[in-house]
Coordinates of N, CA and C in Angstrom, one line a residue:
X253 N 0.6 -1.4 0.1 CA -0.4 0.3 0.1 C 1.0 1.1 0.3
X254 N 0.6 2.1 -0.9 CA 1.3 3.1 -1.4 C 0.6 4.4 -0.9
X255 N 1.8 5.6 -0.2 CA 0.8 7.0 0.5 C -0.2 7.5 -1.6
X256 N -0.5 7.7 -0.8 CA -1.2 8.6 -2.6 C -1.4 10.4 -1.8
X257 N -1.1 11.0 -2.5 CA -1.4 12.8 -3.2 C -2.2 12.9 -2.3
X258 N -3.3 12.9 -3.0 CA -4.8 13.4 -2.8 C -6.1 12.4 -1.3
X259 N -5.0 11.4 -0.8 CA -5.3 10.9 0.6 C -5.2 10.7 1.7
X260 N -3.4 11.3 1.3 CA -2.6 11.9 3.2 C -2.7 13.3 3.5
X261 N -2.1 12.6 4.6 CA -1.9 14.0 5.9 C -1.2 13.8 7.1
X262 N -0.6 14.9 7.3 CA 1.2 14.6 8.0 C -0.3 15.2 9.6
X263 N 0.6 14.2 10.6 CA 0.3 14.3 12.2 C 1.8 14.5 13.0
X264 N 1.8 15.7 13.0 CA 2.9 16.0 14.7 C 2.8 15.9 15.4
X265 N 2.6 15.2 16.4 CA 2.0 14.2 17.2 C 3.1 15.1 18.6
X266 N 2.8 16.1 19.3 CA 3.6 16.6 20.8 C 5.0 16.7 21.1
X267 N 5.6 17.3 20.0 CA 7.0 17.8 19.6 C 6.7 19.1 20.3
X268 N 7.1 18.9 21.7 CA 6.8 20.3 22.6 C 8.4 21.2 23.5
X269 N 8.3 22.2 23.3 CA 9.8 22.3 23.8 C 10.0 22.0 24.8
X270 N 9.2 21.7 26.0 CA 9.7 21.2 27.4 C 10.0 19.1 27.2
X271 N 9.3 19.5 27.1 CA 9.5 17.4 26.1 C 10.8 17.7 25.2
X272 N 11.3 18.2 24.7 CA 12.4 18.0 23.7 C 13.3 17.5 24.5
X273 N 14.4 17.9 25.4 CA 15.5 17.9 26.2 C 15.1 16.5 26.2
X274 N 13.8 15.8 26.7 CA 14.6 14.3 27.8 C 14.3 13.6 26.3
X275 N 14.1 13.7 25.3 CA 13.3 12.6 24.4 C 15.4 12.2 24.2
X276 N 15.2 10.7 23.7 CA 17.2 10.7 23.5 C 17.3 10.9 21.7
X277 N 18.6 12.0 21.2 CA 18.8 12.7 21.1 C 17.5 13.2 19.9
X278 N 17.4 14.1 21.2 CA 15.8 14.9 20.6 C 16.3 16.1 19.7
X279 N 17.4 16.7 19.6 CA 17.6 18.2 18.8 C 17.5 17.7 17.2
X280 N 18.5 16.5 17.0 CA 18.4 15.6 15.7 C 16.8 14.9 15.7
X281 N 15.9 14.7 16.7 CA 14.5 14.2 15.8 C 13.9 15.8 15.7
X282 N 14.0 16.9 16.2 CA 13.5 17.5 15.3 C 14.0 18.8 14.3
X283 N 15.1 18.6 14.2 CA 15.8 18.6 12.8 C 14.7 17.8 12.1
X284 N 14.9 16.5 11.9 CA 14.0 15.1 11.0 C 12.8 15.8 10.5
X285 N 11.7 16.0 11.8 CA 10.7 16.7 11.8 C 10.4 18.0 10.8
X286 N 11.2 18.6 10.9 CA 11.6 20.0 10.2 C 11.9 19.7 8.6
X287 N 12.5 18.6 8.7 CA 13.0 18.4 6.8 C 11.7 17.6 6.7
X288 N 10.5 17.0 7.0 CA 9.7 16.4 7.0 C 8.5 17.6 7.0
X289 N 8.2 18.3 7.7 CA 7.3 18.9 7.4 C 7.4 20.3 6.5
X290 N 8.7 20.8 6.5 CA 9.2 21.1 4.9 C 8.7 20.6 3.6
X291 N 9.5 19.2 3.3 CA 8.5 19.0 2.0 C 7.1 18.8 2.2
X292 N 6.4 18.6 3.3 CA 5.0 18.2 3.3 C 4.7 19.7 2.4
X293 N 5.2 20.2 3.2 CA 4.6 22.1 3.4 C 4.7 21.9 1.3
X294 N 6.4 21.8 0.9 CA 5.6 22.0 0.0 C 5.6 21.0 -1.4
X295 N 4.8 20.1 -0.8 CA 3.8 18.7 -1.3 C 3.1 20.1 -1.7
X296 N 2.6 20.4 -0.5 CA 0.9 20.6 -0.5 C -0.2 19.3 0.5
X297 N 0.7 18.9 1.4 CA 0.2 17.8 2.0 C -0.5 18.4 3.5
X298 N -1.4 17.6 3.8 CA -2.2 18.9 4.6 C -1.8 18.5 5.6
X299 N -1.8 19.4 6.6 CA -0.2 18.8 8.3 C -1.3 19.6 9.5
X300 N -0.9 19.3 10.6 CA -1.7 19.2 12.0 C -0.4 18.6 13.3
X301 N -0.8 20.1 13.6 CA -0.2 20.1 14.8 C -0.7 19.6 15.9
X302 N -0.3 18.5 17.4 CA -1.0 18.5 18.4 C 0.6 18.6 19.7
X303 N -0.3 19.0 20.9 CA 0.5 19.3 21.8 C -0.3 18.7 23.5
X304 N 0.4 17.8 23.6 CA -0.3 17.6 25.3 C 0.3 18.4 26.3
X305 N -1.3 18.6 26.7 CA -1.0 19.1 27.7 C -0.5 20.5 27.8
X306 N 0.0 22.0 26.5 CA 0.7 22.2 26.6 C 1.1 23.4 28.0
X307 N 0.2 23.3 29.1 CA 0.4 24.7 30.2 C 1.7 23.3 30.6
X308 N 1.5 22.2 30.8 CA 3.3 21.9 31.8 C 4.2 21.4 30.6
X309 N 3.8 20.8 29.3 CA 5.0 20.7 28.1 C 5.2 22.2 27.4
X310 N 4.4 23.0 27.2 CA 4.8 23.8 26.6 C 4.1 23.8 25.2
X311 N 4.4 24.5 24.4 CA 3.9 24.8 23.2 C 4.7 23.5 22.0
X312 N 4.9 23.3 20.4 CA 4.8 22.9 19.8 C 5.7 23.6 19.6
X313 N 7.4 22.9 19.1 CA 8.1 23.5 19.1 C 8.3 25.2 18.2
X314 N 8.6 26.1 17.6 CA 7.8 27.0 17.0 C 9.1 27.1 15.7
X315 N 10.2 26.1 16.0 CA 10.6 26.1 15.1 C 9.6 25.1 13.5
X316 N 9.0 24.4 14.6 CA 8.2 23.1 13.6 C 7.2 24.6 12.7
X317 N 6.3 25.3 13.7 CA 5.4 25.8 13.2 C 5.3 26.9 12.2
X318 N 6.4 27.4 12.2 CA 6.9 28.7 11.4 C 7.0 27.5 10.3
X319 N 7.2 26.8 10.0 CA 7.8 26.0 8.8 C 6.4 26.3 7.9
X320 N 5.1 26.2 8.7 CA 4.1 25.8 7.8 C 3.0 27.4 7.9
X321 N 2.3 27.7 6.3 CA 1.6 28.9 6.2 C 0.8 29.4 7.5
X322 N -0.2 28.2 7.2 CA -1.1 28.9 8.4 C -1.5 27.6 9.1
X323 N -0.6 27.3 10.1 CA -0.6 26.4 11.5 C -1.6 25.9 12.2
X324 N -2.3 24.3 12.1 CA -3.2 23.8 12.2 C -2.6 23.1 13.9
X325 N -2.9 23.4 15.6 CA -2.5 23.2 16.3 C -3.4 22.7 17.0
X326 N -3.8 21.5 17.8 CA -5.1 20.6 19.1 C -4.6 20.6 19.9
X327 N -4.7 20.9 20.9 CA -4.5 20.7 22.4 C -5.1 19.2 23.0
X328 N -4.1 18.7 24.0 CA -4.8 17.4 24.0 C -4.9 17.6 26.3
X329 N -5.9 16.3 25.7 CA -5.3 15.2 27.6 C -5.0 14.0 27.5
X330 N -5.7 13.4 27.0 CA -5.9 12.0 25.8 C -4.1 12.0 25.7
X331 N -3.5 10.8 25.6 CA -2.2 10.6 25.1 C -2.5 10.6 23.1
X332 N -3.7 9.6 23.4 CA -4.7 9.4 21.6 C -4.9 10.9 21.6
X333 N -4.9 11.2 20.6 CA -5.3 12.4 19.4 C -7.2 12.3 19.6
X334 N -7.1 11.0 19.4 CA -8.6 10.2 18.9 C -9.6 10.5 19.9
X335 N -9.0 9.6 20.7 CA -9.4 9.4 21.4 C -9.9 11.1 22.7
X336 N -9.0 12.2 22.0 CA -9.6 13.0 23.2 C -10.5 14.0 22.1
X337 N -10.5 14.1 21.1 CA -11.9 14.2 19.9 C -12.0 15.7 20.0
X338 N -10.3 15.8 19.1 CA -9.7 16.8 19.1 C -9.6 17.0 17.5
X339 N -9.8 15.9 16.5 CA -9.3 16.2 15.3 C -10.2 17.5 15.0
X340 N -9.7 18.4 13.8 CA -11.0 18.9 13.1 C -12.1 17.7 12.0
X341 N -13.2 18.5 12.0 CA -14.0 17.9 11.6 C -13.5 17.0 9.7
X342 N -12.6 17.9 9.4 CA -12.3 17.8 7.6 C -10.8 16.8 7.7
X343 N -10.7 16.4 8.8 CA -8.8 15.5 8.7 C -9.9 14.0 8.7
X344 N -11.7 13.5 9.3 CA -11.4 12.5 8.6 C -11.6 12.1 7.4
X345 N -11.4 13.4 6.6 CA -11.7 13.5 4.9 C -10.2 12.3 4.6
X346 N -9.9 12.2 5.7 CA -7.8 12.0 5.2 C -7.9 10.5 4.8
X347 N -8.3 9.5 4.6 CA -7.6 7.9 4.9 C -6.4 7.6 4.9
X348 N -5.3 8.2 4.4 CA -3.9 8.2 4.5 C -3.2 9.2 5.7
X349 N -3.0 8.7 6.9 CA -1.9 9.4 8.0 C -0.8 9.5 8.1
X350 N -0.1 9.9 8.1 CA 1.3 10.0 8.0 C 1.7 10.5 9.7
X351 N 2.6 9.8 10.2 CA 2.8 10.0 11.3 C 4.3 10.7 12.1
X352 N 4.1 11.5 12.8 CA 6.0 11.4 13.5 C 5.2 12.1 14.3
X353 N 6.7 12.6 15.3 CA 6.8 12.7 16.7 C 7.6 11.9 17.9
X354 N 6.2 12.2 18.9 CA 6.7 12.0 20.2 C 5.6 11.7 21.7
X355 N 6.0 10.5 22.4 CA 7.1 9.9 22.4 C 6.3 8.6 21.7
X356 N 6.8 8.2 21.4 CA 6.2 6.8 20.3 C 5.8 5.2 21.1
X357 N 6.4 5.0 21.9 CA 6.0 4.3 23.0 C 4.3 4.8 24.1
X358 N 3.9 6.4 23.6 CA 2.9 6.4 24.5 C 1.4 7.3 23.8
X359 N 2.0 8.6 22.8 CA 1.2 9.2 22.3 C 0.8 9.0 21.2
X360 N 2.0 8.9 19.9 CA 2.3 8.1 19.0 C 1.5 7.1 18.9
X361 N 1.9 6.2 20.2 CA 1.1 4.3 19.8 C 0.3 4.8 19.4
X362 N -0.5 5.1 20.9 CA -2.3 5.0 21.2 C -2.7 5.8 20.4
X363 N -2.3 7.6 19.6 CA -2.8 7.5 18.9 C -3.0 6.8 17.1
X364 N -1.7 5.8 17.0 CA -1.8 5.4 15.7 C -2.5 4.2 15.9
X365 N -3.0 3.1 16.9 CA -4.1 2.5 17.5 C -5.0 3.1 17.2
X366 N -5.9 3.6 17.5 CA -7.6 4.9 17.3 C -7.2 5.2 16.0
X367 N -6.5 5.5 15.4 CA -6.4 5.5 13.9 C -6.9 4.2 13.3
X368 N -5.7 3.8 13.2 CA -6.3 2.0 12.8 C -7.7 1.6 13.8
X369 N -7.7 1.9 14.2 CA -9.5 1.4 14.5 C -10.3 1.8 14.2
X370 N -10.2 2.9 13.4 CA -10.7 4.2 13.0 C -10.9 3.5 11.5
X371 N -10.3 2.6 10.9 CA -10.2 2.6 9.9 C -9.3 3.3 8.6
X372 N -8.4 3.9 9.5 CA -7.0 4.8 8.7 C -6.1 4.0 7.8
X373 N -5.6 3.7 6.9 CA -4.1 3.6 6.9 C -2.9 4.2 6.9
X374 N -2.9 3.7 8.4 CA -1.6 4.8 8.9 C 0.2 4.5 8.9
X375 N 0.8 5.3 8.7 CA 2.2 5.5 8.2 C 3.3 6.3 9.2
X376 N 4.0 5.2 10.3 CA 4.4 6.0 11.1 C 6.4 5.7 10.6
X377 N 6.2 7.6 10.5 CA 7.4 7.7 9.8 C 9.0 7.2 11.1
X378 N 9.5 5.9 10.7 CA 10.5 5.4 12.3 C 11.6 6.6 12.3
X379 N 12.3 7.6 11.2 CA 13.3 8.3 11.3 C 13.1 9.7 11.7
X380 N 11.3 9.9 12.5 CA 10.9 10.9 12.9 C 10.1 10.8 14.4
X381 N 10.5 9.5 14.4 CA 9.4 9.6 15.9 C 10.9 9.1 17.3
X382 N 10.2 9.9 18.6 CA 11.4 9.5 19.4 C 11.1 9.2 21.1
X383 N 11.6 9.0 21.3 CA 11.0 8.3 23.1 C 12.3 9.1 23.6
X384 N 12.0 8.5 25.0 CA 13.2 8.9 26.5 C 13.7 8.2 26.0
X385 N 14.1 6.3 26.0 CA 15.3 5.5 25.2 C 14.5 4.9 24.2
X386 N 16.1 4.9 23.5 CA 15.6 3.7 22.1 C 14.7 2.6 22.8
X387 N 15.0 1.7 23.3 CA 14.3 0.4 23.8 C 12.7 1.2 23.5
X388 N 12.2 1.9 24.1 CA 10.9 2.5 24.4 C 10.4 2.8 22.7
X389 N 11.1 3.4 22.2 CA 11.1 4.3 20.4 C 10.9 2.8 19.7
X390 N 11.9 1.7 20.2 CA 11.9 0.4 19.0 C 10.5 -0.5 19.4
X391 N 10.3 -0.6 21.2 CA 9.0 -1.3 21.4 C 7.5 -0.3 20.3
X392 N 7.8 0.6 20.3 CA 6.4 1.4 20.0 C 6.5 1.1 18.6
X393 N 7.1 1.1 18.1 CA 7.2 0.9 16.3 C 7.0 -0.8 16.2
X394 N 7.7 -1.4 17.0 CA 7.1 -2.8 16.5 C 5.7 -3.2 16.7
X395 N 5.2 -2.4 18.1 CA 3.9 -2.7 18.6 C 3.1 -1.8 17.5
X396 N 3.4 -0.8 16.4 CA 2.5 -0.2 15.7 C 2.3 -1.0 14.3
X397 N 3.4 -1.5 14.3 CA 4.1 -2.6 13.1 C 3.1 -3.5 12.7
X398 N 3.2 -5.1 14.2 CA 2.2 -5.4 14.7 C 0.6 -5.1 14.8
X399 N 0.3 -4.2 14.8 CA -1.0 -3.1 15.1 C -1.7 -4.0 12.9
X400 N -0.4 -3.3 11.9 CA -0.9 -2.9 10.9 C -0.6 -1.6 10.7
X401 N 0.3 -1.3 11.5 CA 0.6 0.6 10.7 C 1.4 -0.1 9.5
X402 N 2.6 0.9 9.0 CA 3.3 1.0 7.7 C 4.5 1.4 8.5
X403 N 5.8 1.1 8.7 CA 6.7 1.9 9.2 C 7.1 2.5 8.2
X404 N 7.4 3.2 7.8 CA 7.9 4.4 6.7 C 9.3 4.8 7.2
X405 N 10.1 5.9 6.3 CA 11.0 6.6 6.4 C 10.5 7.8 6.1
X406 N 11.4 9.5 6.3 CA 11.0 10.6 6.0 C 11.2 10.5 4.1
X407 N 12.5 9.6 3.7 CA 11.9 9.4 1.7 C 11.3 8.7 1.2
X408 N 11.1 7.9 2.1 CA 9.8 6.5 1.5 C 8.2 8.0 1.8
X409 N 8.5 8.9 2.5 CA 7.3 10.2 2.2 C 7.0 10.0 0.9
X410 N 8.6 11.0 0.6 CA 8.4 12.0 0.4 C 8.7 11.3 -2.0
X411 N 9.0 10.6 -1.9 CA 8.8 10.1 -3.1 C 7.1 9.5 -3.5
X412 N 6.7 9.0 -2.3 CA 5.4 8.0 -2.6 C 4.7 9.1 -2.8
X413 N 4.5 10.6 -2.2 CA 3.4 11.6 -3.2 C 4.4 12.0 -4.3
X414 N 5.0 11.9 -4.4 CA 6.1 12.6 -5.5 C 5.1 11.4 -6.4
X415 N 5.2 10.7 -6.8 CA 4.6 9.1 -7.1 C 5.0 9.1 -8.7
X416 N 6.3 9.7 -8.8 CA 7.6 9.7 -10.3 C 8.3 11.2 -10.0
X417 N 9.1 10.9 -11.4 CA 10.0 11.6 -11.1 C 9.7 12.5 -12.8
X418 N 10.8 13.2 -12.7 CA 10.3 14.6 -14.6 C 9.6 15.6 -14.1
X419 N 8.8 15.8 -12.8 CA 8.0 16.6 -13.3 C 9.0 17.8 -12.4
X420 N 8.3 18.8 -12.6 CA 8.8 20.7 -12.5 C 8.9 19.8 -10.7
X421 N 7.6 19.0 -9.2 CA 7.8 19.4 -8.3 C 8.5 18.9 -7.8
X422 N 9.2 17.5 -9.1 CA 9.8 16.4 -8.3 C 11.9 17.0 -9.1
X423 N 11.7 17.7 -9.9 CA 13.0 18.7 -9.8 C 12.8 19.2 -8.1
X424 N 12.1 20.2 -8.1 CA 11.8 21.2 -7.0 C 12.1 20.4 -5.7
X425 N 11.8 19.2 -5.5 CA 11.6 19.0 -3.9 C 13.3 18.0 -4.0
X426 N 13.4 17.1 -5.6 CA 14.9 16.9 -5.0 C 16.3 17.9 -5.2
X427 N 16.2 19.4 -5.1 CA 16.8 20.1 -5.1 C 17.0 20.6 -4.0
X428 N 16.1 20.8 -2.8 CA 15.2 21.0 -2.1 C 16.1 20.1 -1.0
X429 N 16.0 18.8 -1.1 CA 15.3 18.1 -0.2 C 16.1 16.5 0.0
X430 N 16.8 16.3 -1.0 CA 17.1 15.3 -1.7 C 18.5 15.0 -2.1
X431 N 19.3 16.0 -1.9 CA 20.9 15.9 -2.2 C 21.7 17.0 -0.7
X432 N 22.7 15.7 -0.9 CA 23.4 16.4 0.5 C 23.5 15.7 1.3
X433 N 23.8 15.8 2.8 CA 23.8 15.3 3.9 C 22.4 15.1 4.3
X434 N 21.3 14.9 5.1 CA 20.5 15.2 5.6 C 20.2 14.9 7.3
X435 N 19.5 15.5 7.5 CA 19.6 15.6 9.2 C 19.5 14.5 9.7

């Protein structure tokens, strides 16, 4: 099952100021998520940011939200965005959800499980999710894979949404995101 441009949307889960320092390789994770958001923004993919208890954990890292023309941010207290009931109505129109963020074994996992239960095709971007420990990240990825989520990389997202080379969009994306060393 491939990601399709007209069906997919990106969900950025809980990449918040006070949580990033506690995440294993948090700054590298943030850079990778910035790359993914920038590529999806360039492709015109809808993007949603979630925040877990922002009064305590702070808001989404500004370096991420400033990459989006009109960032849409929802706050939640439940670990799962779906259980929190805060998904905007138009988000239910997307049959494919690309997920990145933190923590892999808590909010990402519970959101993915609920999205799968709701009948969505879910793609978890392995190189753009993080936890406080690598062991918890790996356990979260394994459990989501076992439940039916597709585990992908950032480049897989971009190439599948592009679908083909030789277009002006491909040329633009490849010059911006697919050359040189990536975060």
